[in-house]
mmCIF file of N, CA and C in Angstrom:
data_model
loop_
_atom_site.group_PDB
_atom_site.id
_atom_site.type_symbol
_atom_site.label_atom_id
_atom_site.label_comp_id
_atom_site.label_asym_id
_atom_site.label_seq_id
_atom_site.Cartn_x
_atom_site.Cartn_y
_atom_site.Cartn_z
ATOM 1 N N MET A 127 -33.976 16.317 12.494
ATOM 2 C CA MET A 127 -33.914 15.388 11.358
ATOM 3 C C MET A 127 -34.191 14.171 11.955
ATOM 4 N N GLN A 128 -35.092 13.017 11.974
ATOM 5 C CA GLN A 128 -35.230 11.329 12.506
ATOM 6 C C GLN A 128 -34.775 11.026 11.208
ATOM 7 N N THR A 129 -34.005 9.730 12.065
ATOM 8 C CA THR A 129 -33.363 9.095 11.020
ATOM 9 C C THR A 129 -34.578 7.817 11.670
ATOM 10 N N ASP A 130 -34.528 7.115 10.017
ATOM 11 C CA ASP A 130 -35.826 6.212 9.918
ATOM 12 C C ASP A 130 -34.859 4.389 10.933
ATOM 13 N N LEU A 131 -35.778 3.998 11.549
ATOM 14 C CA LEU A 131 -35.043 2.745 11.839
ATOM 15 C C LEU A 131 -35.540 1.531 11.751
ATOM 16 N N ILE A 132 -35.015 0.684 12.641
ATOM 17 C CA ILE A 132 -35.738 -0.919 12.263
ATOM 18 C C ILE A 132 -34.809 -1.326 13.447
ATOM 19 N N ILE A 133 -36.649 -2.088 14.007
ATOM 20 C CA ILE A 133 -36.509 -2.456 15.253
ATOM 21 C C ILE A 133 -35.446 -4.335 14.651
ATOM 22 N N ILE A 134 -34.842 -4.268 15.427
ATOM 23 C CA ILE A 134 -33.613 -5.230 15.564
ATOM 24 C C ILE A 134 -34.541 -6.398 15.597
ATOM 25 N N LYS A 135 -35.415 -6.556 16.594
ATOM 26 C CA LYS A 135 -35.922 -7.851 17.429
ATOM 27 C C LYS A 135 -36.786 -8.138 15.983
ATOM 28 N N GLU A 136 -37.550 -7.124 15.382
ATOM 29 C CA GLU A 136 -38.626 -7.472 14.162
ATOM 30 C C GLU A 136 -37.825 -8.294 13.144
ATOM 31 N N TYR A 137 -36.395 -7.400 12.986
ATOM 32 C CA TYR A 137 -35.641 -7.976 11.876
ATOM 33 C C TYR A 137 -35.082 -9.270 12.047
ATOM 34 N N CYS A 138 -35.010 -9.552 13.097
ATOM 35 C CA CYS A 138 -34.557 -10.984 13.341
ATOM 36 C C CYS A 138 -35.004 -12.010 13.335
ATOM 37 N N ARG A 139 -37.101 -11.553 13.753
ATOM 38 C CA ARG A 139 -37.807 -12.443 13.470
ATOM 39 C C ARG A 139 -38.060 -12.716 11.907
ATOM 40 N N GLN A 140 -38.017 -11.976 11.326
ATOM 41 C CA GLN A 140 -38.508 -11.614 10.080
ATOM 42 C C GLN A 140 -37.313 -12.664 9.291
ATOM 43 N N SER A 141 -36.177 -12.321 9.260
ATOM 44 C CA SER A 141 -35.260 -12.849 8.154
ATOM 45 C C SER A 141 -34.557 -14.138 9.491
ATOM 46 N N HIS A 142 -34.998 -14.255 10.307
ATOM 47 C CA HIS A 142 -34.005 -15.507 10.772
ATOM 48 C C HIS A 142 -33.028 -15.430 11.405
ATOM 49 N N VAL A 143 -32.431 -14.725 11.513
ATOM 50 C CA VAL A 143 -31.526 -14.078 12.341
ATOM 51 C C VAL A 143 -30.847 -13.961 14.067
ATOM 52 N N ASP A 144 -30.108 -14.766 14.064
ATOM 53 C CA ASP A 144 -29.769 -14.537 15.519
ATOM 54 C C ASP A 144 -29.317 -13.310 15.973
ATOM 55 N N PRO A 145 -30.563 -12.556 17.157
ATOM 56 C CA PRO A 145 -30.100 -11.600 17.340
ATOM 57 C C PRO A 145 -28.894 -10.934 18.168
ATOM 58 N N SER A 146 -28.164 -12.235 18.578
ATOM 59 C CA SER A 146 -26.388 -12.272 19.313
ATOM 60 C C SER A 146 -25.743 -11.811 18.357
ATOM 61 N N PHE A 147 -25.876 -12.450 16.760
ATOM 62 C CA PHE A 147 -25.118 -11.672 16.018
ATOM 63 C C PHE A 147 -24.856 -10.404 15.578
ATOM 64 N N ILE A 148 -26.231 -9.880 15.424
ATOM 65 C CA ILE A 148 -25.967 -8.204 15.538
ATOM 66 C C ILE A 148 -25.483 -7.517 16.331
ATOM 67 N N ILE A 149 -25.469 -8.116 17.823
ATOM 68 C CA ILE A 149 -25.159 -7.769 18.536
ATOM 69 C C ILE A 149 -23.510 -7.595 18.767
ATOM 70 N N SER A 150 -22.781 -8.897 18.025
ATOM 71 C CA SER A 150 -21.832 -9.424 17.811
ATOM 72 C C SER A 150 -21.589 -7.870 16.632
ATOM 73 N N LEU A 151 -21.498 -7.665 15.967
ATOM 74 C CA LEU A 151 -21.989 -6.872 15.115
ATOM 75 C C LEU A 151 -21.151 -5.508 15.084
ATOM 76 N N GLU A 152 -22.228 -4.639 16.358
ATOM 77 C CA GLU A 152 -22.344 -3.880 16.990
ATOM 78 C C GLU A 152 -20.780 -3.461 17.975
ATOM 79 N N GLU A 153 -20.164 -4.358 18.408
ATOM 80 C CA GLU A 153 -19.555 -4.671 19.423
ATOM 81 C C GLU A 153 -18.069 -4.786 18.280
ATOM 82 N N ASP A 154 -18.343 -5.041 17.263
ATOM 83 C CA ASP A 154 -16.813 -4.830 16.674
ATOM 84 C C ASP A 154 -17.204 -3.774 15.943
ATOM 85 N N GLY A 155 -17.800 -2.886 16.065
ATOM 86 C CA GLY A 155 -17.973 -1.794 15.701
ATOM 87 C C GLY A 155 -18.120 -1.701 14.178
ATOM 88 N N LEU A 156 -18.878 -2.750 13.740
ATOM 89 C CA LEU A 156 -19.172 -3.470 12.283
ATOM 90 C C LEU A 156 -20.498 -1.961 11.634
ATOM 91 N N ILE A 157 -21.580 -2.479 12.898
ATOM 92 C CA ILE A 157 -22.855 -1.288 13.029
ATOM 93 C C ILE A 157 -22.959 -0.643 13.999
ATOM 94 N N ASP A 158 -23.939 0.198 13.922
ATOM 95 C CA ASP A 158 -24.510 1.184 15.207
ATOM 96 C C ASP A 158 -25.809 0.819 15.709
ATOM 97 N N ILE A 159 -25.869 0.343 17.094
ATOM 98 C CA ILE A 159 -27.533 0.198 17.266
ATOM 99 C C ILE A 159 -27.528 1.447 17.797
ATOM 100 N N GLN A 160 -28.690 1.893 17.676
ATOM 101 C CA GLN A 160 -29.756 2.850 19.007
ATOM 102 C C GLN A 160 -30.447 2.194 19.174
ATOM 103 N N VAL A 161 -30.319 2.649 21.085
ATOM 104 C CA VAL A 161 -31.385 2.208 21.788
ATOM 105 C C VAL A 161 -32.164 3.290 22.015
ATOM 106 N N VAL A 162 -33.566 2.573 21.902
ATOM 107 C CA VAL A 162 -34.863 4.196 22.866
ATOM 108 C C VAL A 162 -35.367 2.818 23.197
ATOM 109 N N ASP A 163 -35.637 3.754 24.321
ATOM 110 C CA ASP A 163 -36.482 3.694 25.147
ATOM 111 C C ASP A 163 -36.275 1.856 25.659
ATOM 112 N N GLY A 164 -35.690 1.166 25.471
ATOM 113 C CA GLY A 164 -35.274 -0.269 26.100
ATOM 114 C C GLY A 164 -35.491 -0.951 24.737
ATOM 115 N N GLU A 165 -35.430 -0.618 23.668
ATOM 116 C CA GLU A 165 -35.786 -1.537 22.250
ATOM 117 C C GLU A 165 -34.562 -0.840 21.384
ATOM 118 N N ARG A 166 -33.823 -2.424 20.814
ATOM 119 C CA ARG A 166 -32.586 -1.811 19.816
ATOM 120 C C ARG A 166 -33.537 -1.389 18.462
ATOM 121 N N TYR A 167 -32.730 -1.120 18.262
ATOM 122 C CA TYR A 167 -32.791 0.090 16.310
ATOM 123 C C TYR A 167 -31.827 -0.293 15.690
ATOM 124 N N LEU A 168 -32.188 -0.521 14.233
ATOM 125 C CA LEU A 168 -30.529 0.061 13.752
ATOM 126 C C LEU A 168 -31.109 1.052 12.797
ATOM 127 N N PRO A 169 -30.126 1.992 11.716
ATOM 128 C CA PRO A 169 -30.768 2.985 10.588
ATOM 129 C C PRO A 169 -30.957 2.531 9.723
ATOM 130 N N VAL A 170 -31.749 2.747 9.156
ATOM 131 C CA VAL A 170 -32.314 2.269 7.634
ATOM 132 C C VAL A 170 -30.929 2.147 7.073
ATOM 133 N N GLU A 171 -30.311 3.276 6.710
ATOM 134 C CA GLU A 171 -28.904 3.541 5.768
ATOM 135 C C GLU A 171 -27.532 2.290 6.076
ATOM 136 N N GLN A 172 -27.564 1.322 7.317
ATOM 137 C CA GLN A 172 -26.967 0.550 8.065
ATOM 138 C C GLN A 172 -27.595 -0.685 7.289
ATOM 139 N N LEU A 173 -28.912 -0.645 6.517
ATOM 140 C CA LEU A 173 -29.281 -2.348 6.471
ATOM 141 C C LEU A 173 -28.726 -3.050 5.380
ATOM 142 N N GLY A 174 -28.350 -1.775 4.172
ATOM 143 C CA GLY A 174 -27.239 -3.057 3.190
ATOM 144 C C GLY A 174 -26.073 -4.057 3.574
ATOM 145 N N ASP A 175 -25.121 -3.111 4.693
ATOM 146 C CA ASP A 175 -24.191 -3.845 5.397
ATOM 147 C C ASP A 175 -24.540 -4.758 6.358
ATOM 148 N N LEU A 176 -26.276 -4.766 7.219
ATOM 149 C CA LEU A 176 -26.100 -5.922 8.529
ATOM 150 C C LEU A 176 -26.745 -7.017 7.088
ATOM 151 N N GLU A 177 -27.319 -6.467 5.902
ATOM 152 C CA GLU A 177 -27.969 -8.092 4.954
ATOM 153 C C GLU A 177 -26.140 -8.431 4.367
ATOM 154 N N ARG A 178 -25.556 -7.831 3.759
ATOM 155 C CA ARG A 178 -24.258 -8.406 3.179
ATOM 156 C C ARG A 178 -23.395 -9.312 4.216
ATOM 157 N N PHE A 179 -23.509 -8.700 5.462
ATOM 158 C CA PHE A 179 -22.935 -9.411 6.489
ATOM 159 C C PHE A 179 -23.338 -10.779 7.321
ATOM 160 N N VAL A 180 -24.648 -10.729 6.716
ATOM 161 C CA VAL A 180 -25.541 -12.018 7.294
ATOM 162 C C VAL A 180 -25.150 -12.911 6.460
ATOM 163 N N ARG A 181 -25.424 -12.537 4.915
ATOM 164 C CA ARG A 181 -25.015 -13.350 4.066
ATOM 165 C C ARG A 181 -23.146 -14.113 4.011
ATOM 166 N N TRP A 182 -22.416 -13.627 4.574
ATOM 167 C CA TRP A 182 -21.225 -13.254 4.408
ATOM 168 C C TRP A 182 -20.819 -14.811 5.597
ATOM 169 N N HIS A 183 -21.470 -14.357 6.769
ATOM 170 C CA HIS A 183 -21.771 -15.802 7.947
ATOM 171 C C HIS A 183 -22.374 -16.833 7.635
ATOM 172 N N GLU A 184 -23.491 -16.374 6.778
ATOM 173 C CA GLU A 184 -24.398 -17.780 6.551
ATOM 174 C C GLU A 184 -23.876 -18.108 5.844
ATOM 175 N N ASP A 185 -23.699 -17.674 4.699
ATOM 176 C CA ASP A 185 -23.457 -18.587 3.253
ATOM 177 C C ASP A 185 -22.404 -19.094 3.428
ATOM 178 N N LEU A 186 -21.014 -17.600 3.679
ATOM 179 C CA LEU A 186 -19.684 -18.736 3.769
ATOM 180 C C LEU A 186 -18.984 -18.992 4.699
ATOM 181 N N SER A 187 -19.815 -18.860 6.268
ATOM 182 C CA SER A 187 -19.418 -19.400 7.184
ATOM 183 C C SER A 187 -18.175 -18.527 7.533
ATOM 184 N N VAL A 188 -18.426 -17.147 7.265
ATOM 185 C CA VAL A 188 -17.406 -16.228 7.953
ATOM 186 C C VAL A 188 -17.741 -15.657 9.457
ATOM 187 N N ASN A 189 -16.928 -15.679 10.098
ATOM 188 C CA ASN A 189 -17.033 -15.150 11.148
ATOM 189 C C ASN A 189 -16.998 -13.568 11.199
ATOM 190 N N ILE A 190 -17.308 -13.532 12.370
ATOM 191 C CA ILE A 190 -17.101 -11.954 13.050
ATOM 192 C C ILE A 190 -16.481 -11.036 12.887
ATOM 193 N N GLU A 191 -14.920 -11.763 13.216
ATOM 194 C CA GLU A 191 -13.764 -11.090 12.843
ATOM 195 C C GLU A 191 -12.928 -11.096 11.362
ATOM 196 N N GLY A 192 -13.447 -12.150 10.412
ATOM 197 C CA GLY A 192 -13.253 -12.500 9.344
ATOM 198 C C GLY A 192 -14.274 -11.177 8.679
ATOM 199 N N ILE A 193 -15.279 -10.993 9.308
ATOM 200 C CA ILE A 193 -16.826 -10.139 7.917
ATOM 201 C C ILE A 193 -15.636 -8.602 8.774
ATOM 202 N N GLY A 194 -15.158 -8.155 9.632
ATOM 203 C CA GLY A 194 -14.710 -7.262 9.861
ATOM 204 C C GLY A 194 -13.268 -6.776 8.767
ATOM 205 N N VAL A 195 -12.343 -7.797 8.663
ATOM 206 C CA VAL A 195 -11.095 -7.878 8.036
ATOM 207 C C VAL A 195 -11.836 -7.617 6.138
ATOM 208 N N ILE A 196 -12.739 -8.491 6.129
ATOM 209 C CA ILE A 196 -13.104 -8.396 4.653
ATOM 210 C C ILE A 196 -13.885 -6.997 4.560
ATOM 211 N N HIS A 197 -14.701 -6.225 5.292
ATOM 212 C CA HIS A 197 -15.385 -5.194 5.108
ATOM 213 C C HIS A 197 -14.414 -4.491 5.379
ATOM 214 N N GLU A 198 -13.243 -4.097 5.849
ATOM 215 C CA GLU A 198 -12.223 -3.504 5.866
ATOM 216 C C GLU A 198 -11.752 -2.860 4.464
ATOM 217 N N LEU A 199 -10.710 -4.343 4.244
ATOM 218 C CA LEU A 199 -10.125 -4.645 2.908
ATOM 219 C C LEU A 199 -11.386 -4.448 1.665
ATOM 220 N N MET A 200 -12.127 -4.462 1.497
ATOM 221 C CA MET A 200 -13.297 -3.881 0.789
ATOM 222 C C MET A 200 -13.392 -2.243 0.751
ATOM 223 N N GLY A 201 -13.403 -2.029 1.797
ATOM 224 C CA GLY A 201 -13.290 -0.412 1.988
ATOM 225 C C GLY A 201 -12.216 0.873 1.407
ATOM 226 N N ARG A 202 -11.038 -0.029 1.667
ATOM 227 C CA ARG A 202 -9.985 0.042 1.238
ATOM 228 C C ARG A 202 -9.432 0.070 -0.286
ATOM 229 N N MET A 203 -9.888 -1.035 -0.788
ATOM 230 C CA MET A 203 -10.166 -1.117 -2.700
ATOM 231 C C MET A 203 -11.031 -0.329 -3.146
ATOM 232 N N HIS A 204 -12.570 -0.178 -2.998
ATOM 233 C CA HIS A 204 -13.076 0.664 -2.775
ATOM 234 C C HIS A 204 -12.210 2.281 -3.008
ATOM 235 N N ASP A 205 -11.743 2.919 -2.034
ATOM 236 C CA ASP A 205 -11.173 4.108 -1.598
ATOM 237 C C ASP A 205 -9.632 3.924 -3.143
ATOM 238 N N MET A 206 -9.461 2.804 -2.985
ATOM 239 C CA MET A 206 -7.814 2.645 -4.052
ATOM 240 C C MET A 206 -8.671 2.626 -5.102
ATOM 241 N N GLN A 207 -9.560 2.542 -5.779
ATOM 242 C CA GLN A 207 -10.517 2.812 -7.062
ATOM 243 C C GLN A 207 -10.501 4.033 -7.025
ATOM 244 N N ARG A 208 -11.607 4.739 -6.267
ATOM 245 C CA ARG A 208 -11.345 5.992 -6.951
ATOM 246 C C ARG A 208 -10.490 6.790 -6.924
ATOM 247 N N GLU A 209 -9.339 6.372 -5.976
ATOM 248 C CA GLU A 209 -8.127 7.246 -6.385
ATOM 249 C C GLU A 209 -7.472 6.520 -7.864
ATOM 250 N N LEU A 210 -7.665 5.773 -7.936
ATOM 251 C CA LEU A 210 -7.443 5.126 -9.591
ATOM 252 C C LEU A 210 -7.995 6.056 -10.753
ATOM 253 N N ASP A 211 -9.489 6.147 -10.535
ATOM 254 C CA ASP A 211 -10.686 6.352 -11.267
ATOM 255 C C ASP A 211 -9.845 7.818 -11.490
ATOM 256 N N ARG A 212 -9.523 8.651 -10.638
ATOM 257 C CA ARG A 212 -9.039 10.094 -10.447
ATOM 258 C C ARG A 212 -7.812 10.559 -11.138
ATOM 259 N N MET A 213 -6.710 9.498 -10.503
ATOM 260 C CA MET A 213 -5.324 9.549 -11.516
ATOM 261 C C MET A 213 -5.974 9.633 -13.085
ATOM 262 N N ARG A 214 -6.678 8.404 -13.313
ATOM 263 C CA ARG A 214 -6.834 8.208 -15.639
ATOM 264 C C ARG A 214 -7.659 9.587 -15.815
ATOM 265 N N ARG A 215 -8.827 10.009 -14.802
ATOM 266 C CA ARG A 215 -9.224 11.218 -15.494
ATOM 267 C C ARG A 215 -8.017 12.497 -15.570
ATOM 268 N N GLU A 216 -6.762 12.791 -14.910
ATOM 269 C CA GLU A 216 -6.278 13.427 -14.954
ATOM 270 C C GLU A 216 -4.691 13.472 -15.946
ATOM 271 N N LEU A 217 -4.634 12.243 -16.120
ATOM 272 C CA LEU A 217 -3.927 11.777 -16.957
ATOM 273 C C LEU A 217 -4.260 11.917 -18.502
ATOM 274 N N ARG A 218 -5.466 11.686 -18.443
ATOM 275 C CA ARG A 218 -6.643 11.887 -20.023
ATOM 276 C C ARG A 218 -6.467 13.965 -19.715
ATOM 277 N N LEU A 219 -6.316 14.638 -18.929
ATOM 278 C CA LEU A 219 -6.631 15.587 -19.284
ATOM 279 C C LEU A 219 -4.819 15.894 -19.355
ATOM 280 N N PHE A 220 -4.075 15.641 -18.933
ATOM 281 C CA PHE A 220 -3.101 16.314 -18.679
ATOM 282 C C PHE A 220 -2.302 15.636 -20.677
ATOM 283 N N HIS A 221 -3.056 14.670 -20.810
ATOM 284 C CA HIS A 221 -2.391 13.719 -21.920
ATOM 285 C C HIS A 221 -2.987 14.857 -23.021
ATOM 286 N N ALA A 222 -4.402 15.351 -22.820
ATOM 287 C CA ALA A 222 -5.021 16.443 -23.738
ATOM 288 C C ALA A 222 -4.142 17.546 -24.250
ATOM 289 N N ASP A 223 -3.838 17.816 -22.754
ATOM 290 C CA ASP A 223 -3.288 19.402 -22.683
ATOM 291 C C ASP A 223 -2.177 19.021 -23.913
ATOM 292 N N TYR A 224 -1.267 18.081 -23.058
ATOM 293 C CA TYR A 224 -0.076 17.871 -24.133
ATOM 294 C C TYR A 224 0.010 17.943 -25.495
ATOM 295 N N ARG A 225 -1.174 17.191 -26.291
ATOM 296 C CA ARG A 225 -1.251 17.083 -27.688
ATOM 297 C C ARG A 225 -1.640 18.776 -28.261
ATOM 298 N N ASN A 226 -2.175 18.931 -27.609
ATOM 299 C CA ASN A 226 -2.617 20.690 -27.850
ATOM 300 C C ASN A 226 -1.388 21.418 -28.010
ATOM 301 N N THR A 227 -0.412 21.024 -27.165
ATOM 302 C CA THR A 227 0.457 22.116 -26.798
ATOM 303 C C THR A 227 1.657 22.228 -28.088
ATOM 304 N N PRO A 228 2.051 23.664 -28.866
ATOM 305 C CA PRO A 228 2.641 23.679 -29.757
ATOM 306 C C PRO A 228 3.642 23.035 -29.699
ATOM 307 N N GLU A 229 4.891 22.042 -30.570
ATOM 308 C CA GLU A 229 6.301 22.090 -29.762
ATOM 309 C C GLU A 229 7.191 23.505 -29.677
ATOM 310 N N GLU A 230 7.988 23.262 -29.025
ATOM 311 C CA GLU A 230 8.461 24.272 -29.045
ATOM 312 C C GLU A 230 10.423 23.599 -29.233
ATOM 313 N N TYR A 231 10.833 23.559 -30.226
ATOM 314 C CA TYR A 231 12.239 23.110 -30.524
ATOM 315 C C TYR A 231 12.700 23.842 -31.419
#
């Protein structure tokens, strides 16, 4: 299975992003870079994360460590929201079952 890859050097040139910023993101484990024949590539599925990190860095002046913290917290919030949605669905099912159960007094 071939993964679509973006040449980091080209992305940086077109987006006016410093390549060292992308290397720093990789060093902190925020993105994965693949090296093929000495050229660095980013998997296409990580492009959304990279663009979000670039915006946080450039628009909000968030450093690499801050980007890592924000990314982690947003991931946790997303997980908690999914858990809350699951619990609401279960509660609705429980409530519907309870209302349809004859009273046994």
